[in-house]
PDB file of C-alpha atoms and ligand atoms in Angstrom:
ATOM      1  CA  MET A   1       0.350  -0.130  -0.074  1.00  0.00           C
ATOM      2  CA  SER A   2       1.466   3.822  -0.850  1.00  0.00           C
ATOM      3  CA  MET A   3       1.572   6.191   1.960  1.00  0.00           C
ATOM      4  CA  ILE A   4      -1.072   8.199  -0.514  1.00  0.00           C
ATOM      5  CA  THR A   5      -3.573   5.703   0.457  1.00  0.00           C
ATOM      6  CA  ASP A   6      -2.231   5.235   4.051  1.00  0.00           C
ATOM      7  CA  SER A   7      -2.564   8.451   4.939  1.00  0.00           C
ATOM      8  CA  ARG A   8      -6.067   8.406   3.344  1.00  0.00           C
ATOM      9  CA  THR A   9      -7.394   5.566   5.040  1.00  0.00           C
ATOM     10  CA  LEU A  10      -5.953   7.032   7.994  1.00  0.00           C
ATOM     11  CA  SER A  11      -7.837  10.413   7.990  1.00  0.00           C
ATOM     12  CA  ALA A  12     -11.054   8.930   6.985  1.00  0.00           C
ATOM     13  CA  PHE A  13     -11.159   6.829  10.126  1.00  0.00           C
ATOM     14  CA  VAL A  14     -10.822   9.454  12.438  1.00  0.00           C
ATOM     15  CA  MET A  15     -13.020  11.409  10.679  1.00  0.00           C
ATOM     16  CA  LEU A  16     -15.014   8.399  11.366  1.00  0.00           C
ATOM     17  CA  LEU A  17     -14.195   8.385  15.088  1.00  0.00           C
ATOM     18  CA  THR A  18     -14.654  12.006  15.431  1.00  0.00           C
ATOM     19  CA  LEU A  19     -18.149  11.778  13.468  1.00  0.00           C
ATOM     20  CA  PRO A  20     -20.442  11.821  16.587  1.00  0.00           C
ATOM     21  CA  MET A  21     -18.292  14.580  17.926  1.00  0.00           C
ATOM     22  CA  MET A  22     -18.931  16.578  14.992  1.00  0.00           C
ATOM     23  CA  ALA A  23     -22.483  17.014  15.527  1.00  0.00           C
ATOM     24  CA  ILE A  24     -22.547  18.762  18.335  1.00  0.00           C
ATOM     25  CA  ALA A  25     -23.015  22.216  17.074  1.00  0.00           C
ATOM     26  CA  SER A  26     -26.123  23.101  14.385  1.00  0.00           C
ATOM     27  CA  GLU A  27     -25.098  23.580  11.186  1.00  0.00           C
ATOM     28  CA  SER A  28     -25.998  27.790  11.631  1.00  0.00           C
ATOM     29  CA  GLY A  29     -22.690  27.317  14.067  1.00  0.00           C
ATOM     30  CA  TYR A  30     -24.928  27.640  16.997  1.00  0.00           C
ATOM     31  CA  PRO A  31     -23.762  25.307  19.996  1.00  0.00           C
ATOM     32  CA  LEU A  32     -26.681  22.551  21.162  1.00  0.00           C
ATOM     33  CA  ASP A  33     -27.903  22.988  24.291  1.00  0.00           C
ATOM     34  CA  GLU A  34     -27.089  19.379  26.297  1.00  0.00           C
ATOM     35  CA  MET A  35     -30.350  16.858  26.788  1.00  0.00           C
ATOM     36  CA  GLU A  36     -29.926  12.679  27.421  1.00  0.00           C
ATOM     37  CA  PRO A  37     -33.198  11.199  26.492  1.00  0.00           C
ATOM     38  CA  ASP A  38     -34.083   9.199  28.436  1.00  0.00           C
ATOM     39  CA  LEU A  39     -36.504   6.097  27.335  1.00  0.00           C
ATOM     40  CA  HIS A  40     -36.884   4.535  30.353  1.00  0.00           C
ATOM     41  CA  ASP A  41     -38.849   7.307  31.584  1.00  0.00           C
ATOM     42  CA  LYS A  42     -42.940   6.586  30.688  1.00  0.00           C
ATOM     43  CA  ALA A  43     -44.175   9.596  32.529  1.00  0.00           C
ATOM     44  CA  SER A  44     -42.195  11.724  30.477  1.00  0.00           C
ATOM     45  CA  LEU A  45     -42.652  10.370  27.189  1.00  0.00           C
ATOM     46  CA  GLN A  46     -45.857  10.292  27.630  1.00  0.00           C
ATOM     47  CA  ARG A  47     -45.866  13.933  27.911  1.00  0.00           C
ATOM     48  CA  GLY A  48     -44.734  14.072  25.732  1.00  0.00           C
ATOM     49  CA  ALA A  49     -46.819  12.747  23.405  1.00  0.00           C
ATOM     50  CA  LYS A  50     -49.355  14.469  24.793  1.00  0.00           C
ATOM     51  CA  THR A  51     -47.900  17.499  23.830  1.00  0.00           C
ATOM     52  CA  TYR A  52     -47.144  17.048  20.405  1.00  0.00           C
ATOM     53  CA  LEU A  53     -50.764  16.178  19.797  1.00  0.00           C
ATOM     54  CA  ASN A  54     -52.191  19.575  21.533  1.00  0.00           C
ATOM     55  CA  TYR A  55     -49.231  21.764  19.429  1.00  0.00           C
ATOM     56  CA  CYS A  56     -47.188  19.940  16.640  1.00  0.00           C
ATOM     57  CA  MET A  57     -49.663  17.027  15.042  1.00  0.00           C
ATOM     58  CA  GLY A  58     -51.729  20.102  13.455  1.00  0.00           C
ATOM     59  CA  CYS A  59     -48.679  21.085  11.230  1.00  0.00           C
ATOM     60  CA  HIS A  60     -46.335  18.023  11.706  1.00  0.00           C
ATOM     61  CA  SER A  61     -47.857  14.833  10.900  1.00  0.00           C
ATOM     62  CA  LEU A  62     -46.245  11.202  12.531  1.00  0.00           C
ATOM     63  CA  GLN A  63     -46.709   8.825   9.842  1.00  0.00           C
ATOM     64  CA  TYR A  64     -44.784   6.145   9.925  1.00  0.00           C
ATOM     65  CA  GLN A  65     -46.435   5.936  13.727  1.00  0.00           C
ATOM     66  CA  ARG A  66     -49.062   4.767  14.652  1.00  0.00           C
ATOM     67  CA  TYR A  67     -51.637   5.119  17.693  1.00  0.00           C
ATOM     68  CA  ILE A  68     -51.449   1.937  19.044  1.00  0.00           C
ATOM     69  CA  ARG A  69     -48.413   1.499  18.335  1.00  0.00           C
ATOM     70  CA  THR A  70     -47.736   4.976  20.754  1.00  0.00           C
ATOM     71  CA  ALA A  71     -49.823   4.143  23.002  1.00  0.00           C
ATOM     72  CA  ASP A  72     -48.907   0.340  23.785  1.00  0.00           C
ATOM     73  CA  ASP A  73     -44.825   1.702  24.397  1.00  0.00           C
ATOM     74  CA  LEU A  74     -46.051   4.234  26.433  1.00  0.00           C
ATOM     75  CA  GLY A  75     -48.301   2.354  28.096  1.00  0.00           C
ATOM     76  CA  ILE A  76     -51.020   4.799  27.728  1.00  0.00           C
ATOM     77  CA  PRO A  77     -54.208   2.915  27.882  1.00  0.00           C
ATOM     78  CA  HIS A  78     -56.752   3.260  24.710  1.00  0.00           C
ATOM     79  CA  LYS A  79     -59.493   4.514  25.881  1.00  0.00           C
ATOM     80  CA  LEU A  80     -57.572   7.194  27.326  1.00  0.00           C
ATOM     81  CA  MET A  81     -55.834   7.789  24.123  1.00  0.00           C
ATOM     82  CA  LEU A  82     -58.744   8.100  22.000  1.00  0.00           C
ATOM     83  CA  GLU A  83     -60.763   9.929  24.447  1.00  0.00           C
ATOM     84  CA  HIS A  84     -58.158  12.641  25.690  1.00  0.00           C
ATOM     85  CA  MET A  85     -55.321  12.434  22.997  1.00  0.00           C
ATOM     86  CA  ILE A  86     -57.097  11.887  19.596  1.00  0.00           C
ATOM     87  CA  PHE A  87     -59.381  15.340  18.898  1.00  0.00           C
ATOM     88  CA  ASP A  88     -60.311  13.805  14.901  1.00  0.00           C
ATOM     89  CA  PRO A  89     -63.936  11.325  15.915  1.00  0.00           C
ATOM     90  CA  ASP A  90     -62.828   9.564  12.832  1.00  0.00           C
ATOM     91  CA  VAL A  91     -59.540   8.219  13.220  1.00  0.00           C
ATOM     92  CA  ARG A  92     -59.237   5.146  15.131  1.00  0.00           C
ATOM     93  CA  ILE A  93     -56.477   4.190  17.009  1.00  0.00           C
ATOM     94  CA  GLY A  94     -55.299   1.780  14.441  1.00  0.00           C
ATOM     95  CA  ASP A  95     -54.723   4.458  12.051  1.00  0.00           C
ATOM     96  CA  LEU A  96     -51.143   6.119  11.395  1.00  0.00           C
ATOM     97  CA  MET A  97     -50.782   9.591  13.185  1.00  0.00           C
ATOM     98  CA  GLU A  98     -51.028  11.769   9.819  1.00  0.00           C
ATOM     99  CA  ASN A  99     -52.634  15.209   9.182  1.00  0.00           C
ATOM    100  CA  SER A 100     -54.943  16.833   7.109  1.00  0.00           C
ATOM    101  CA  MET A 101     -53.065  19.374   5.884  1.00  0.00           C
ATOM    102  CA  SER A 102     -51.849  19.113   2.661  1.00  0.00           C
ATOM    103  CA  ILE A 103     -48.869  20.464   1.855  1.00  0.00           C
ATOM    104  CA  ASP A 104     -49.809  23.440  -1.195  1.00  0.00           C
ATOM    105  CA  ASN A 105     -51.634  25.182   1.766  1.00  0.00           C
ATOM    106  CA  SER A 106     -49.243  25.173   4.096  1.00  0.00           C
ATOM    107  CA  ARG A 107     -46.337  26.581   1.506  1.00  0.00           C
ATOM    108  CA  ASN A 108     -48.959  29.036   0.992  1.00  0.00           C
ATOM    109  CA  TRP A 109     -49.105  29.725   4.540  1.00  0.00           C
ATOM    110  CA  PHE A 110     -45.415  29.448   5.644  1.00  0.00           C
ATOM    111  CA  GLY A 111     -43.328  29.426   2.851  1.00  0.00           C
ATOM    112  CA  ALA A 112     -42.658  26.096   3.501  1.00  0.00           C
ATOM    113  CA  ALA A 113     -43.941  23.390   4.115  1.00  0.00           C
ATOM    114  CA  PRO A 114     -44.260  21.267   7.490  1.00  0.00           C
ATOM    115  CA  PRO A 115     -41.931  18.141   7.104  1.00  0.00           C
ATOM    116  CA  ASP A 116     -43.034  14.685   8.933  1.00  0.00           C
ATOM    117  CA  LEU A 117     -41.219  13.890  12.687  1.00  0.00           C
ATOM    118  CA  THR A 118     -40.994  10.997  12.927  1.00  0.00           C
ATOM    119  CA  LEU A 119     -37.186  10.033  11.797  1.00  0.00           C
ATOM    120  CA  TYR A 120     -35.938  13.270  12.611  1.00  0.00           C
ATOM    121  CA  THR A 121     -34.456  13.369  15.437  1.00  0.00           C
ATOM    122  CA  LYS A 122     -32.505  10.138  13.553  1.00  0.00           C
ATOM    123  CA  LEU A 123     -32.310  12.562  10.735  1.00  0.00           C
ATOM    124  CA  LYS A 124     -30.895  16.402  12.164  1.00  0.00           C
ATOM    125  CA  GLY A 125     -28.283  16.215  14.842  1.00  0.00           C
ATOM    126  CA  GLY A 126     -30.286  13.793  17.073  1.00  0.00           C
ATOM    127  CA  PRO A 127     -33.123  15.281  20.278  1.00  0.00           C
ATOM    128  CA  GLN A 128     -30.733  17.534  21.526  1.00  0.00           C
ATOM    129  CA  TYR A 129     -30.810  19.076  18.204  1.00  0.00           C
ATOM    130  CA  LEU A 130     -34.594  19.557  18.809  1.00  0.00           C
ATOM    131  CA  TYR A 131     -34.123  20.535  22.378  1.00  0.00           C
ATOM    132  CA  SER A 132     -31.789  23.332  21.496  1.00  0.00           C
ATOM    133  CA  TYR A 133     -34.765  24.746  18.653  1.00  0.00           C
ATOM    134  CA  LEU A 134     -37.367  24.477  20.417  1.00  0.00           C
ATOM    135  CA  ARG A 135     -35.731  26.875  23.407  1.00  0.00           C
ATOM    136  CA  GLY A 136     -34.087  28.710  20.272  1.00  0.00           C
ATOM    137  CA  PHE A 137     -36.897  31.244  18.789  1.00  0.00           C
ATOM    138  CA  TYR A 138     -36.362  35.061  19.875  1.00  0.00           C
ATOM    139  CA  GLU A 139     -38.018  38.140  19.444  1.00  0.00           C
ATOM    140  CA  ASP A 140     -37.187  39.684  15.149  1.00  0.00           C
ATOM    141  CA  SER A 141     -39.360  41.809  13.728  1.00  0.00           C
ATOM    142  CA  SER A 142     -38.154  42.107  10.622  1.00  0.00           C
ATOM    143  CA  ARG A 143     -39.790  38.380  10.385  1.00  0.00           C
ATOM    144  CA  PRO A 144     -43.256  36.793   9.574  1.00  0.00           C
ATOM    145  CA  PHE A 145     -44.332  35.974  12.694  1.00  0.00           C
ATOM    146  CA  GLY A 146     -41.853  38.342  14.236  1.00  0.00           C
ATOM    147  CA  VAL A 147     -40.138  35.296  15.467  1.00  0.00           C
ATOM    148  CA  ASN A 148     -36.477  34.020  14.482  1.00  0.00           C
ATOM    149  CA  ASN A 149     -34.030  30.869  15.886  1.00  0.00           C
ATOM    150  CA  THR A 150     -30.994  30.624  16.994  1.00  0.00           C
ATOM    151  CA  VAL A 151     -30.286  26.947  15.630  1.00  0.00           C
ATOM    152  CA  PHE A 152     -32.793  27.353  12.588  1.00  0.00           C
ATOM    153  CA  GLU A 153     -32.350  30.782  11.101  1.00  0.00           C
ATOM    154  CA  ASN A 154     -35.271  32.737   9.630  1.00  0.00           C
ATOM    155  CA  VAL A 155     -37.393  29.516  10.183  1.00  0.00           C
ATOM    156  CA  GLY A 156     -40.615  29.406   8.705  1.00  0.00           C
ATOM    157  CA  MET A 157     -42.022  28.295  11.394  1.00  0.00           C
ATOM    158  CA  PRO A 158     -44.008  30.154  14.076  1.00  0.00           C
ATOM    159  CA  HIS A 159     -43.823  30.519  17.755  1.00  0.00           C
ATOM    160  CA  VAL A 160     -46.522  27.389  18.497  1.00  0.00           C
ATOM    161  CA  LEU A 161     -44.669  26.666  22.163  1.00  0.00           C
ATOM    162  CA  VAL A 162     -45.092  31.248  23.242  1.00  0.00           C
ATOM    163  CA  GLU A 163     -47.722  31.213  25.709  1.00  0.00           C
ATOM    164  CA  LEU A 164     -45.945  28.446  28.022  1.00  0.00           C
ATOM    165  CA  GLN A 165     -41.950  29.555  27.269  1.00  0.00           C
ATOM    166  CA  GLY A 166     -43.324  33.874  26.924  1.00  0.00           C
ATOM    167  CA  SER A 167     -40.912  35.742  24.691  1.00  0.00           C
ATOM    168  CA  GLN A 168     -37.180  35.430  24.518  1.00  0.00           C
ATOM    169  CA  ARG A 169     -34.905  38.133  23.750  1.00  0.00           C
ATOM    170  CA  TYR A 170     -31.347  38.103  21.850  1.00  0.00           C
ATOM    171  CA  VAL A 171     -28.753  40.158  23.679  1.00  0.00           C
ATOM    172  CA  CYS A 172     -25.061  41.109  23.663  1.00  0.00           C
ATOM    173  CA  SER A 173     -22.977  40.919  27.253  1.00  0.00           C
ATOM    174  CA  ARG A 174     -19.686  41.781  27.971  1.00  0.00           C
ATOM    175  CA  VAL A 175     -18.189  38.995  29.359  1.00  0.00           C
ATOM    176  CA  PRO A 176     -13.670  39.022  31.024  1.00  0.00           C
ATOM    177  CA  LYS A 177     -11.434  39.319  26.819  1.00  0.00           C
ATOM    178  CA  LEU A 178      -9.408  36.108  26.565  1.00  0.00           C
ATOM    179  CA  THR A 179      -5.666  36.116  25.912  1.00  0.00           C
ATOM    180  CA  GLU A 180      -5.074  33.172  23.098  1.00  0.00           C
ATOM    181  CA  ASN A 181      -3.982  30.829  26.802  1.00  0.00           C
ATOM    182  CA  GLY A 182      -7.824  31.327  27.083  1.00  0.00           C
ATOM    183  CA  ALA A 183      -6.238  33.366  30.510  1.00  0.00           C
ATOM    184  CA  LYS A 184      -8.043  37.200  31.730  1.00  0.00           C
ATOM    185  CA  ILE A 185      -6.781  39.777  31.543  1.00  0.00           C
ATOM    186  CA  ARG A 186      -6.392  42.262  34.395  1.00  0.00           C
ATOM    187  CA  ASP A 187      -6.203  46.163  33.670  1.00  0.00           C
ATOM    188  CA  HIS A 188      -2.698  46.963  35.844  1.00  0.00           C
ATOM    189  CA  ARG A 189      -3.893  50.228  37.041  1.00  0.00           C
ATOM    190  CA  THR A 190      -7.549  49.554  37.839  1.00  0.00           C
ATOM    191  CA  LEU A 191      -6.817  45.770  39.052  1.00  0.00           C
ATOM    192  CA  GLN A 192     -10.274  44.966  37.155  1.00  0.00           C
ATOM    193  CA  TYR A 193     -10.154  42.219  34.586  1.00  0.00           C
ATOM    194  CA  VAL A 194     -10.975  43.752  31.193  1.00  0.00           C
ATOM    195  CA  THR A 195     -13.823  42.906  29.242  1.00  0.00           C
ATOM    196  CA  GLU A 196     -14.919  42.709  25.650  1.00  0.00           C
ATOM    197  CA  GLU A 197     -18.766  42.409  24.226  1.00  0.00           C
ATOM    198  CA  LYS A 198     -19.658  39.519  22.843  1.00  0.00           C
ATOM    199  CA  CYS A 199     -22.998  38.440  21.070  1.00  0.00           C
ATOM    200  CA  GLY A 200     -24.724  34.953  19.939  1.00  0.00           C
ATOM    201  CA  ALA A 201     -22.810  31.707  18.578  1.00  0.00           C
ATOM    202  CA  GLU A 202     -19.629  33.165  20.369  1.00  0.00           C
ATOM    203  CA  LEU A 203     -21.617  34.168  23.904  1.00  0.00           C
ATOM    204  CA  LYS A 204     -22.568  30.807  23.288  1.00  0.00           C
ATOM    205  CA  ALA A 205     -19.601  29.233  23.313  1.00  0.00           C
ATOM    206  CA  MET A 206     -18.617  31.093  25.758  1.00  0.00           C
ATOM    207  CA  GLY A 207     -21.560  28.810  28.469  1.00  0.00           C
ATOM    208  CA  VAL A 208     -23.209  32.645  28.666  1.00  0.00           C
ATOM    209  CA  ASN A 209     -26.601  32.354  27.175  1.00  0.00           C
ATOM    210  CA  PRO A 210     -27.449  35.291  24.677  1.00  0.00           C
ATOM    211  CA  LEU A 211     -31.507  34.435  25.098  1.00  0.00           C
ATOM    212  CA  GLN A 212     -32.996  36.200  27.724  1.00  0.00           C
ATOM    213  CA  HIS A 213     -36.950  35.359  28.927  1.00  0.00           C
ATOM    214  CA  VAL A 214     -38.749  38.718  29.047  1.00  0.00           C
ATOM    215  CA  GLU A 215     -40.243  39.319  32.037  1.00  0.00           C
ATOM    216  CA  GLY A 216     -44.182  38.403  32.695  1.00  0.00           C
ATOM    217  CA  THR A 217     -44.598  36.735  29.443  1.00  0.00           C
ATOM    218  CA  GLY A 218     -45.757  33.377  29.489  1.00  0.00           C
ATOM    219  CA  THR A 219     -47.414  30.433  31.686  1.00  0.00           C
ATOM    220  CA  LEU A 220     -44.909  28.596  32.438  1.00  0.00           C
ATOM    221  CA  THR A 221     -41.373  29.575  34.559  1.00  0.00           C
ATOM    222  CA  PRO A 222     -38.279  28.993  32.142  1.00  0.00           C
ATOM    223  CA  GLU A 223     -37.847  25.143  34.782  1.00  0.00           C
ATOM    224  CA  GLU A 224     -41.077  24.062  33.803  1.00  0.00           C
ATOM    225  CA  TYR A 225     -40.323  25.185  29.719  1.00  0.00           C
ATOM    226  CA  ASP A 226     -37.762  23.337  29.748  1.00  0.00           C
ATOM    227  CA  GLN A 227     -39.070  20.386  30.797  1.00  0.00           C
ATOM    228  CA  VAL A 228     -42.208  20.462  28.252  1.00  0.00           C
ATOM    229  CA  VAL A 229     -39.384  20.089  25.245  1.00  0.00           C
ATOM    230  CA  TYR A 230     -37.107  17.827  27.339  1.00  0.00           C
ATOM    231  CA  ASP A 231     -40.534  15.892  26.995  1.00  0.00           C
ATOM    232  CA  LEU A 232     -40.892  16.797  22.970  1.00  0.00           C
ATOM    233  CA  SER A 233     -37.629  16.342  22.683  1.00  0.00           C
ATOM    234  CA  ASN A 234     -37.385  11.981  24.625  1.00  0.00           C
ATOM    235  CA  PHE A 235     -40.886  11.436  22.310  1.00  0.00           C
ATOM    236  CA  LEU A 236     -39.133  12.585  19.290  1.00  0.00           C
ATOM    237  CA  TYR A 237     -36.370  10.596  19.716  1.00  0.00           C
ATOM    238  CA  TYR A 238     -38.649   7.335  20.998  1.00  0.00           C
ATOM    239  CA  THR A 239     -41.110   7.825  18.052  1.00  0.00           C
ATOM    240  CA  ALA A 240     -37.511   7.536  15.147  1.00  0.00           C
ATOM    241  CA  GLU A 241     -36.544   3.856  16.563  1.00  0.00           C
ATOM    242  CA  PRO A 242     -39.555   2.839  19.022  1.00  0.00           C
ATOM    243  CA  ILE A 243     -37.579  -0.862  18.927  1.00  0.00           C
ATOM    244  CA  ARG A 244     -34.106   0.531  20.420  1.00  0.00           C
ATOM    245  CA  LEU A 245     -34.977  -0.314  23.590  1.00  0.00           C
ATOM    246  CA  GLU A 246     -35.802  -3.467  22.324  1.00  0.00           C
ATOM    247  CA  ARG A 247     -32.985  -3.736  20.252  1.00  0.00           C
ATOM    248  CA  GLN A 248     -30.005  -3.014  22.723  1.00  0.00           C
ATOM    249  CA  ARG A 249     -31.866  -5.529  25.463  1.00  0.00           C
ATOM    250  CA  ILE A 250     -31.490  -8.221  22.022  1.00  0.00           C
ATOM    251  CA  GLY A 251     -28.295  -6.983  21.360  1.00  0.00           C
ATOM    252  CA  VAL A 252     -27.441  -8.443  24.729  1.00  0.00           C
ATOM    253  CA  TYR A 253     -28.251 -11.713  24.076  1.00  0.00           C
ATOM    254  CA  VAL A 254     -26.620 -12.368  21.005  1.00  0.00           C
ATOM    255  CA  LEU A 255     -23.601 -11.491  22.013  1.00  0.00           C
ATOM    256  CA  LEU A 256     -23.570 -13.831  25.532  1.00  0.00           C
ATOM    257  CA  PHE A 257     -24.479 -16.296  22.362  1.00  0.00           C
ATOM    258  CA  LEU A 258     -21.852 -15.656  20.523  1.00  0.00           C
ATOM    259  CA  ALA A 259     -18.820 -16.019  23.010  1.00  0.00           C
ATOM    260  CA  PHE A 260     -21.052 -19.231  24.089  1.00  0.00           C
ATOM    261  CA  PHE A 261     -20.507 -20.814  20.381  1.00  0.00           C
ATOM    262  CA  TYR A 262     -17.357 -19.001  19.939  1.00  0.00           C
ATOM    263  CA  VAL A 263     -16.119 -21.454  23.270  1.00  0.00           C
ATOM    264  CA  PHE A 264     -17.602 -25.153  21.460  1.00  0.00           C
ATOM    265  CA  THR A 265     -16.450 -23.374  17.297  1.00  0.00           C
ATOM    266  CA  TYR A 266     -13.067 -23.071  18.639  1.00  0.00           C
ATOM    267  CA  LEU A 267     -13.110 -26.351  20.256  1.00  0.00           C
ATOM    268  CA  LEU A 268     -14.767 -27.869  16.532  1.00  0.00           C
ATOM    269  CA  GLY A 269     -11.696 -26.313  14.265  1.00  0.00           C
ATOM    270  CA  ARG A 270      -9.227 -28.174  17.125  1.00  0.00           C
ATOM    271  CA  GLU A 271     -10.602 -31.251  15.916  1.00  0.00           C
ATOM    272  CA  TYR A 272     -10.509 -31.116  12.486  1.00  0.00           C
ATOM    273  CA  THR A 273      -6.725 -29.471  12.564  1.00  0.00           C
ATOM    274  CA  LYS A 274      -6.019 -31.797  15.018  1.00  0.00           C
ATOM    275  CA  GLU A 275      -3.344 -34.536  12.059  1.00  0.00           C
ATOM    276  CA  PHE A 276      -2.076 -31.250  10.756  1.00  0.00           C
ATOM    277  CA  HIS A 277       1.149 -29.895  11.494  1.00  0.00           C
TER     278      HIS A 277
HETATM  279  C1  HEC B 301     -48.269  26.592  12.460  1.00  0.00           C
HETATM  280  C2  HEC B 301     -48.422  24.966  11.858  1.00  0.00           C
HETATM  281  C3  HEC B 301     -47.103  24.837  12.514  1.00  0.00           C
HETATM  282  C4  HEC B 301     -46.874  23.844  13.453  1.00  0.00           C
HETATM  283  C5  HEC B 301     -48.267  23.885  15.009  1.00  0.00           C
HETATM  284  C6  HEC B 301     -45.443  23.280  14.150  1.00  0.00           C
HETATM  285  N1  HEC B 301     -44.849  24.025  13.396  1.00  0.00           N
HETATM  286 FE1  HEC B 301     -43.230  23.280  13.290  1.00  0.00          FE
HETATM  287  N2  HEC B 301     -42.723  23.744  11.722  1.00  0.00           N
HETATM  288  C7  HEC B 301     -43.561  24.439  10.611  1.00  0.00           C
HETATM  289  C8  HEC B 301     -43.401  24.891   9.329  1.00  0.00           C
HETATM  290  C9  HEC B 301     -44.124  25.652   8.383  1.00  0.00           C
HETATM  291  C10 HEC B 301     -41.898  24.507   9.152  1.00  0.00           C
HETATM  292  C11 HEC B 301     -41.064  24.620   8.292  1.00  0.00           C
HETATM  293  C12 HEC B 301     -40.123  26.060   8.492  1.00  0.00           C
HETATM  294  C13 HEC B 301     -39.542  25.692   7.337  1.00  0.00           C
HETATM  295  O1  HEC B 301     -39.294  24.827   6.852  1.00  0.00           O
HETATM  296  O2  HEC B 301     -39.229  27.231   6.943  1.00  0.00           O
HETATM  297  C14 HEC B 301     -41.459  23.798  10.291  1.00  0.00           C
HETATM  298  C15 HEC B 301     -39.789  23.319  10.759  1.00  0.00           C
HETATM  299  C16 HEC B 301     -40.281  22.308  11.875  1.00  0.00           C
HETATM  300  C17 HEC B 301     -38.974  21.625  12.297  1.00  0.00           C
HETATM  301  C18 HEC B 301     -37.615  22.432  11.581  1.00  0.00           C
HETATM  302  C19 HEC B 301     -37.549  20.923  10.132  1.00  0.00           C
HETATM  303  C20 HEC B 301     -36.157  20.944   9.774  1.00  0.00           C
HETATM  304  O3  HEC B 301     -35.867  21.227   8.476  1.00  0.00           O
HETATM  305  O4  HEC B 301     -35.041  21.071   9.911  1.00  0.00           O
HETATM  306  C21 HEC B 301     -39.017  21.487  13.588  1.00  0.00           C
HETATM  307  C22 HEC B 301     -37.627  20.945  13.821  1.00  0.00           C
HETATM  308  C23 HEC B 301     -40.063  21.305  13.978  1.00  0.00           C
HETATM  309  N3  HEC B 301     -40.786  22.526  12.443  1.00  0.00           N
HETATM  310  C24 HEC B 301     -40.615  21.002  14.620  1.00  0.00           C
HETATM  311  C25 HEC B 301     -42.280  21.356  15.561  1.00  0.00           C
HETATM  312  C26 HEC B 301     -42.849  20.312  17.021  1.00  0.00           C
HETATM  313  C27 HEC B 301     -41.991  19.960  17.690  1.00  0.00           C
HETATM  314  C28 HEC B 301     -44.389  21.421  16.776  1.00  0.00           C
HETATM  315  C29 HEC B 301     -44.902  21.286  18.198  1.00  0.00           C
HETATM  316  C30 HEC B 301     -44.229  21.911  19.511  1.00  0.00           C
HETATM  317  C31 HEC B 301     -44.121  21.976  15.687  1.00  0.00           C
HETATM  318  N4  HEC B 301     -43.034  21.840  14.601  1.00  0.00           N
HETATM  319  C32 HEC B 301     -45.488  23.273  15.595  1.00  0.00           C
HETATM  320  C33 HEC B 301     -44.750  24.335  11.097  1.00  0.00           C
HETATM  321  C34 HEC B 301     -45.079  24.167  12.201  1.00  0.00           C
END
């Protein structure tokens, strides 16, 4: 193998290893908020499903998922689901979770069609991206719905959870100026740290949230709102692969079986090759 192919293989390998790390920032370069989905937390998934059906289903379908599967996996009794979570009397529990908005209408109203969200957390940036997106709406009077989004600039979706979260403003802050090595700089006369103004993604990357909640707006506190969008992101993490927990459970048995089987294959192999030296 030549040197060139060698270094190419190596860099491809390194890229493959670092792929999960590269997904941390969104397309707009805005750092994402941390969230760790938990599929064992059935209560969280149930709350997420409820929020989804109340606030998102009008525009975004979940066309690869059935109501009955959601109810069974999340432990929601069918009757409860039909009475409190399905609003269209023609919809039966075995139906796919589709909606009736036509793509043409939505293009006219929003300038873009709301995508199906069943597989969303697998296709785009994971549940962390969705979580950051739902926390990322801020006031912007230049946009048709009066809001913009930190991770999805100029998004065509209104902030549908604004009654819960309230408004946010995108503000700049003064933060300590750092040297190239990351050390703070002190003014030798005043002994104060030297500061500089930072905005947006740069500010966020330093661990300071550039979004400020507007006092007196929204029915939930910021912590309660974070819980709502956590549950929602957790739920869409579930819909992207409903079999995930089962797959992991079976995977353990498969590996145990292979380990067990290996012993006998090895012994058999030794038996066969006993005569060759
Ligand atoms: C009033 C209709 C409407 C409602 C309700 C709505 N959305 Fe949207 N959503 C849209 C439209 C339209 C777009 C496409 C925007 C674009 O591409 O500019 C969109 C885009 C999105 C995207 C980004 C898709 C991408 O391309 O990356 C996500 C994520 C999303 N919506 C999640 C939600 C969630 C979660 C809810 C419920 C809390 C919700 N939406 C409720 C209309 C809606």
